[in-house]
mmCIF file of C-alpha atoms in Angstrom:
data_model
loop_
_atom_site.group_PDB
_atom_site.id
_atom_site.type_symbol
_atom_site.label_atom_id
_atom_site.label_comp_id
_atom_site.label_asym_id
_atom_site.label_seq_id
_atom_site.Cartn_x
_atom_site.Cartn_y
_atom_site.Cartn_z
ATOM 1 C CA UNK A 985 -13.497 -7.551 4.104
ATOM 2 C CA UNK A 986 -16.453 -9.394 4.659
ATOM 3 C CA UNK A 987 -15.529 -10.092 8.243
ATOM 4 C CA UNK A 988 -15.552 -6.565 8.759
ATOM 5 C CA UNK A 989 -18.760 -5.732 7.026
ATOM 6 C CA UNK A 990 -20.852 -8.413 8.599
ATOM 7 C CA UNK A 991 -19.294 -9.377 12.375
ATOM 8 C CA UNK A 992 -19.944 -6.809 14.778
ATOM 9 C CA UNK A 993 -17.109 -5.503 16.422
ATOM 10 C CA UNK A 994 -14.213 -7.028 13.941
ATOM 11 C CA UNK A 995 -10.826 -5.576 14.238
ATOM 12 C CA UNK A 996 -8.221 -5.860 11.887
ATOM 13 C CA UNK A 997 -4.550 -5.856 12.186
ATOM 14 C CA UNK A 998 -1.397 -5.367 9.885
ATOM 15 C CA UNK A 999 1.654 -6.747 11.414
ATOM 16 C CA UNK A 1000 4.756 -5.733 9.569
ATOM 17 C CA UNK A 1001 2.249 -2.646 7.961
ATOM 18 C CA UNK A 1002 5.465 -0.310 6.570
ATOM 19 C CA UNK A 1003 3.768 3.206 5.944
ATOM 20 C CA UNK A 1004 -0.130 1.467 5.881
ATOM 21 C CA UNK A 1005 -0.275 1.049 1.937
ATOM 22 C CA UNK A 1006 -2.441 -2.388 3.059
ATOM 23 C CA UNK A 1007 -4.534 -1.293 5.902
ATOM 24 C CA UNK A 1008 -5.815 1.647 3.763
ATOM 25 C CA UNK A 1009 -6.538 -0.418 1.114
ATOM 26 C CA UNK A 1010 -8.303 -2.867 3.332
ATOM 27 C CA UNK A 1011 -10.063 0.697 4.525
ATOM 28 C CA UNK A 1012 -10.346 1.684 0.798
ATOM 29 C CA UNK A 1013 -12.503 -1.717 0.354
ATOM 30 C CA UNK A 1014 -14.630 -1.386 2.847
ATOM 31 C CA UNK A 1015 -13.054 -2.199 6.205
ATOM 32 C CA UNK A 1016 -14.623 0.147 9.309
ATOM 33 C CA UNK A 1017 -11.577 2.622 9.670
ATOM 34 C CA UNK A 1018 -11.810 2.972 13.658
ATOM 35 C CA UNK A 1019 -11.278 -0.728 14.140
ATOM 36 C CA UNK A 1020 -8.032 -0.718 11.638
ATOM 37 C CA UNK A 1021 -4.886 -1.061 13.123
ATOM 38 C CA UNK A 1022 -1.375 -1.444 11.983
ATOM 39 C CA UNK A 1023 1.844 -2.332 13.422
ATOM 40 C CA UNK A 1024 5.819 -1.661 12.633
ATOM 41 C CA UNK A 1025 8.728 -1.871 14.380
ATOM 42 C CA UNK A 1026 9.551 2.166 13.279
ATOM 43 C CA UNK A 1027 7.287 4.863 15.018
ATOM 44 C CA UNK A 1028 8.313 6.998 11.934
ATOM 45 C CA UNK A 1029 6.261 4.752 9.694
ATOM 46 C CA UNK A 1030 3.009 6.382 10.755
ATOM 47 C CA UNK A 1031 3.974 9.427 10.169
ATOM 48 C CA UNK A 1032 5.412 8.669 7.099
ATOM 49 C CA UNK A 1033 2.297 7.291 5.848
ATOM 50 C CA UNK A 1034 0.472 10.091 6.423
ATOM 51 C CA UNK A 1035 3.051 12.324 3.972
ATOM 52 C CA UNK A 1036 2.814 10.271 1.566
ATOM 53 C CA UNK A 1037 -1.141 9.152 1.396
ATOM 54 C CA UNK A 1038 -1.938 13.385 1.931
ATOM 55 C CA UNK A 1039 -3.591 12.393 6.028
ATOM 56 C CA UNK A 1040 -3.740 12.812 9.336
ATOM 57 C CA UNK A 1041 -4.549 11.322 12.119
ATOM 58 C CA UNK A 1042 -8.242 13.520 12.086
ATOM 59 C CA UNK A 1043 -8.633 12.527 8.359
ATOM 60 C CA UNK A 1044 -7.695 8.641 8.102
ATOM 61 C CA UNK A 1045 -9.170 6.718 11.574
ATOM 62 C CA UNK A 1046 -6.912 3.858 11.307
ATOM 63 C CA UNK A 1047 -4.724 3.074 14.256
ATOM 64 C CA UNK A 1048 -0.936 2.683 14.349
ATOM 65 C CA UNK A 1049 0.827 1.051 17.469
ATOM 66 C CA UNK A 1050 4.934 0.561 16.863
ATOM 67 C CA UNK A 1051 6.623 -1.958 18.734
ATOM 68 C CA UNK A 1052 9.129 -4.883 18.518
ATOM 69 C CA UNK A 1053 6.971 -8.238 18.030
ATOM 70 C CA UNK A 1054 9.244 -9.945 19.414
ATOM 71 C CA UNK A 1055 8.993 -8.412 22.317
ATOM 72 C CA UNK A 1056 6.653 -9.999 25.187
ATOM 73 C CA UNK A 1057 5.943 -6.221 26.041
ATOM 74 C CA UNK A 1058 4.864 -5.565 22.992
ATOM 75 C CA UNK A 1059 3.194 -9.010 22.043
ATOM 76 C CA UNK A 1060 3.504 -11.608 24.516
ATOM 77 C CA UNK A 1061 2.762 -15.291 23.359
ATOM 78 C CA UNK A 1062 -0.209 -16.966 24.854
ATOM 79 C CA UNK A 1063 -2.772 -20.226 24.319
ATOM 80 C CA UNK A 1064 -4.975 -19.369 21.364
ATOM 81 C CA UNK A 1065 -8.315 -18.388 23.004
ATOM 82 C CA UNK A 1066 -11.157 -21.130 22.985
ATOM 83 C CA UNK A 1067 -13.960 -18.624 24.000
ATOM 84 C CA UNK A 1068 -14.020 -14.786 24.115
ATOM 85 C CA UNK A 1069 -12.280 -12.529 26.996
ATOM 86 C CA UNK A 1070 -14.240 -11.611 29.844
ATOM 87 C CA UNK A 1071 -12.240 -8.193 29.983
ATOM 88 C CA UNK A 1072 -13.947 -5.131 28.182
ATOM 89 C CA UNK A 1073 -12.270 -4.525 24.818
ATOM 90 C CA UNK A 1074 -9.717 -1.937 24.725
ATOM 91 C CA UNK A 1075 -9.655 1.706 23.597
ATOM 92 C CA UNK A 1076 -8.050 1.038 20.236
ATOM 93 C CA UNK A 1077 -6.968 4.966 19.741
ATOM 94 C CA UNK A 1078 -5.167 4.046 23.051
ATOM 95 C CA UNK A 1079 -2.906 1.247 22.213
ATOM 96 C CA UNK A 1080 0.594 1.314 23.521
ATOM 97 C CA UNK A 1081 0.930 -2.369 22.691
ATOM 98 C CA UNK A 1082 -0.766 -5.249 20.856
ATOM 99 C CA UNK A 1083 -1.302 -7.239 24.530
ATOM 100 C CA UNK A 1084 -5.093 -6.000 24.735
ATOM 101 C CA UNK A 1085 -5.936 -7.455 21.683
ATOM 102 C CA UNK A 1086 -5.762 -11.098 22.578
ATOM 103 C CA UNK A 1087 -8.190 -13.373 21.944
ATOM 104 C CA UNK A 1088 -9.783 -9.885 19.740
ATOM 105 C CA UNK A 1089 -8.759 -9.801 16.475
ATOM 106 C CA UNK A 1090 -10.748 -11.019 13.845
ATOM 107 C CA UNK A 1091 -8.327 -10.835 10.952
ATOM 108 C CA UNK A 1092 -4.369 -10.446 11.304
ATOM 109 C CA UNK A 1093 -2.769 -9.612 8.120
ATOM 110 C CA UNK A 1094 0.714 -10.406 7.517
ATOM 111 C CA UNK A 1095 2.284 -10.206 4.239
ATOM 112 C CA UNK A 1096 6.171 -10.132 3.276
ATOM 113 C CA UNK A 1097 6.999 -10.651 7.270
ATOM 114 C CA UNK A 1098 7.687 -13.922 8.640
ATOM 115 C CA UNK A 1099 10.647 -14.792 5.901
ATOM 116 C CA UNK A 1100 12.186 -11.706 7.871
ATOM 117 C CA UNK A 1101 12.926 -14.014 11.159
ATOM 118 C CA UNK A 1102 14.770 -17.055 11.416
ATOM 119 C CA UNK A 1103 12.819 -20.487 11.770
ATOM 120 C CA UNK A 1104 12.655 -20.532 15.267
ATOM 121 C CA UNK A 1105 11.448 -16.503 15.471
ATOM 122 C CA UNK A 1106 9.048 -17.600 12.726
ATOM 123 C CA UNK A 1107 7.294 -20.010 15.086
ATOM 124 C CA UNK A 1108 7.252 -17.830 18.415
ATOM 125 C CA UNK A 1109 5.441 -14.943 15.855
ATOM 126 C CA UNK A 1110 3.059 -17.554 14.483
ATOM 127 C CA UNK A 1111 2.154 -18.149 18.445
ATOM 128 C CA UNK A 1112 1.873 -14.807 19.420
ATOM 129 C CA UNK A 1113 -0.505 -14.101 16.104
ATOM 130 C CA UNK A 1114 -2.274 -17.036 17.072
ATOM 131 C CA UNK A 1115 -3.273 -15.712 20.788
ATOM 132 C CA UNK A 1116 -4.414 -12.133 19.105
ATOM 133 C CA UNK A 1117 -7.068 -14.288 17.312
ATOM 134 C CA UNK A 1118 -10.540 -14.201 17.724
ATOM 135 C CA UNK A 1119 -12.199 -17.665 18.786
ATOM 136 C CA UNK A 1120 -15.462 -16.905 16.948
ATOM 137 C CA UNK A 1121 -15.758 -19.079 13.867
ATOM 138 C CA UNK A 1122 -13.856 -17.869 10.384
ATOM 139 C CA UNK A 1123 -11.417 -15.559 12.351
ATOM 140 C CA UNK A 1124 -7.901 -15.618 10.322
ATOM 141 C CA UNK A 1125 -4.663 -15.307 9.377
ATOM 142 C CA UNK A 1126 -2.974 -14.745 6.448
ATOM 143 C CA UNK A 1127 -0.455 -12.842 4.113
ATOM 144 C CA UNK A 1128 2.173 -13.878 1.578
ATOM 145 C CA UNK A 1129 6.505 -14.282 2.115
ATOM 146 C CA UNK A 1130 9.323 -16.201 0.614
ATOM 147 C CA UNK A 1131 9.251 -19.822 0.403
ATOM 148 C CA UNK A 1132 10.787 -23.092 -0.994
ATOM 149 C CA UNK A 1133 9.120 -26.257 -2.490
ATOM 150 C CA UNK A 1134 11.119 -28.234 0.239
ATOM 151 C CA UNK A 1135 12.246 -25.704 3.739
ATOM 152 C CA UNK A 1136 15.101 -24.602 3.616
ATOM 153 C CA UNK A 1137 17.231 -21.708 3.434
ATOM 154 C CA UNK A 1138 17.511 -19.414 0.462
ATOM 155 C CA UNK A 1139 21.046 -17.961 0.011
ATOM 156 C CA UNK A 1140 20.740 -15.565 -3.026
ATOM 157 C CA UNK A 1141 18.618 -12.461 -3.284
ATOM 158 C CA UNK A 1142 17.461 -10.651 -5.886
ATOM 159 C CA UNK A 1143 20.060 -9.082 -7.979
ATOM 160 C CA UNK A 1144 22.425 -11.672 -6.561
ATOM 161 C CA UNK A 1145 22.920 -10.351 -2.732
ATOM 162 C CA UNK A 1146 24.062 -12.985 -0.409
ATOM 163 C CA UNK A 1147 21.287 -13.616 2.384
ATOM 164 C CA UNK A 1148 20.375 -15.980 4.980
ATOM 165 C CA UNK A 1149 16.183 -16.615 4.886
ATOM 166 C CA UNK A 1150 14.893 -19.410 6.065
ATOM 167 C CA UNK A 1151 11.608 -20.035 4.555
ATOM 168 C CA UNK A 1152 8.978 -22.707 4.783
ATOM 169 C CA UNK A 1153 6.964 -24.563 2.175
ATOM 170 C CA UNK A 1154 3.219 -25.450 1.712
ATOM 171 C CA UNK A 1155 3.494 -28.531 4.054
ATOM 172 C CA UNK A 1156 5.852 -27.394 6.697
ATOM 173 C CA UNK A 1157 3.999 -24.255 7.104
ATOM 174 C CA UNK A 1158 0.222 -26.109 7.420
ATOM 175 C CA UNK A 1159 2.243 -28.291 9.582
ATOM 176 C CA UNK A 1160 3.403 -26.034 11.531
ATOM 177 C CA UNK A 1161 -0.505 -23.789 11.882
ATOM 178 C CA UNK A 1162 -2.318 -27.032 12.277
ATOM 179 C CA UNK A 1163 -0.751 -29.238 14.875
ATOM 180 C CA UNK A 1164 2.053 -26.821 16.389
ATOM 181 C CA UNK A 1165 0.423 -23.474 16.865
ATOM 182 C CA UNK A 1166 -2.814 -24.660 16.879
ATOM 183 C CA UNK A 1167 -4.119 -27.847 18.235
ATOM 184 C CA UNK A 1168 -4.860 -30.255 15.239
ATOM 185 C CA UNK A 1169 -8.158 -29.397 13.496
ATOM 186 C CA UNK A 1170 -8.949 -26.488 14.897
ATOM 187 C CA UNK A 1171 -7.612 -24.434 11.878
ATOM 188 C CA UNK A 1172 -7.821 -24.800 8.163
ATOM 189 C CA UNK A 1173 -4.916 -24.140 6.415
ATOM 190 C CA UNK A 1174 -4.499 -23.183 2.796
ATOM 191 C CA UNK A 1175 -1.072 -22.477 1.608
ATOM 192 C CA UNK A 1176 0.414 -22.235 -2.281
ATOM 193 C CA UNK A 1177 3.582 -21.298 -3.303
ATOM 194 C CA UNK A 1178 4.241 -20.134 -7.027
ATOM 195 C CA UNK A 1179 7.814 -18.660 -8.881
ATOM 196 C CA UNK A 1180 7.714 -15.366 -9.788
ATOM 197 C CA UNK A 1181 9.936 -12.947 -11.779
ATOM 198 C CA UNK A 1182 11.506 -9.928 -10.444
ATOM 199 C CA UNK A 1183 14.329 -7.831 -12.564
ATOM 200 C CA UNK A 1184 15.866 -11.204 -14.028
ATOM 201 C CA UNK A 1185 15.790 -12.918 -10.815
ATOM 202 C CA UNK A 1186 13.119 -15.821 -9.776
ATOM 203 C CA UNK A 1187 12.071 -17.010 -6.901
ATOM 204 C CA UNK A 1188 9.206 -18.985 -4.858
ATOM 205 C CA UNK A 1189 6.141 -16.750 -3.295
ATOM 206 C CA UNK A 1190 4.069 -18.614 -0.766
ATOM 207 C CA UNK A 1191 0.457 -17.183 0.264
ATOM 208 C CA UNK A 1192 -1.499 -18.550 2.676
ATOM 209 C CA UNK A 1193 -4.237 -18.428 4.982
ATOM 210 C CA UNK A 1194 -4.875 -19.767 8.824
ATOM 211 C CA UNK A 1195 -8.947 -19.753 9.340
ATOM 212 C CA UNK A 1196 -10.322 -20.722 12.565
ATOM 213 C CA UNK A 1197 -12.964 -23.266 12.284
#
């Protein structure tokens, strides 16, 4: 929030947004509206936000663009930028993919996403985030998902469903931002995982956050 209240230009993205509840939040605190965009793999998501937050696209400036992140079309995986593109910045209202916004984004939120992908789709998504990101100093990345004290696969849900999730700790995820992604010390990375308590059923929460130094 105080990226976008203080750096000229910021833009912020939601990847893995669902019907907006955190972009409009991020809106709701503060965050310039018209340089707000989220991102879903379901075009119906949009519209389904704006049922059920009572908007429209005239009312709430924000920005949807739906797409398959795994998909180079969509968001191909590049070098993390070491100084800002020469190319004029993008209409935003415009977006058909999230391609024009590398080396643009000054914040990239993504919460309750990567624990979606297996280990290997993890890391080609943590690349392709990386090359969205800003160069300029403080630019970051973070969000919250599933992890483990020790990687490793989880293979209970809640309410005891069978599932496959691969999820990362603390230091295999740093590990993995700073030295993998990123060339070593160009990030900081702060990751910490905690249990929590949902309907009987516990389980480890890791949130983190990738800032550009």
């Amino acid at each position: 929030l105080t990226i976008g209240r203080t750096r000229p230009g910021a833009i912020f993205l939601d990847i893995g947004c669902c019907v907006g509840t955190d972009i409009r939040k991020a809106v709701a605190d503060g965050f310039p509206a018209e340089r707000a965009i989220g991102s879903d793999l379901h075009p119906e998501f949009g519209e389904l936000g704006h049922k059920l937050f009572r908007t429209t696209t005239e009312s709430f400036a924000g920005h949807f663009v739906p797409g398959d992140a795994l998909d180079p079309a969509m968001l191909s995986v590049v070098k993390p930028f070491d100084r800002a593109p020469d190319s004029p910045e993008p209409e935003l209202s415009s977006l058909t993919s999230l391609n024009p916004l590398q080396g643009r984004v000054s914040a990239v939120h993504a919460s309750n996403f990567f624990h979606l992908f297996s280990e290997d789709k993890q890391l080609h998504l943590a690349r392709a985030l990386a090359g969205l990101l800003s160069p300029q100093t403080g630019s970051l990345i973070c969000g919250g998902n599933w992890g483990l004290p020790e990687k490793g696969t989880m293979k209970e849900g809640i309410f005891g469903s069978k599932i496959e999730m691969f999820c990362h700790s603390p230091q295999t995820w740093t590990e993995l931002w700073d030295g993998v992604v990123f060339p070593s010390g160009q990030v900081k990375v702060d990751a910490h995982i905690s249990e929590v308590e949902m309907e009987g059923f516990n389980f480890w929460y890791m949130r983190w956050c990738v800032r550009r130094l």
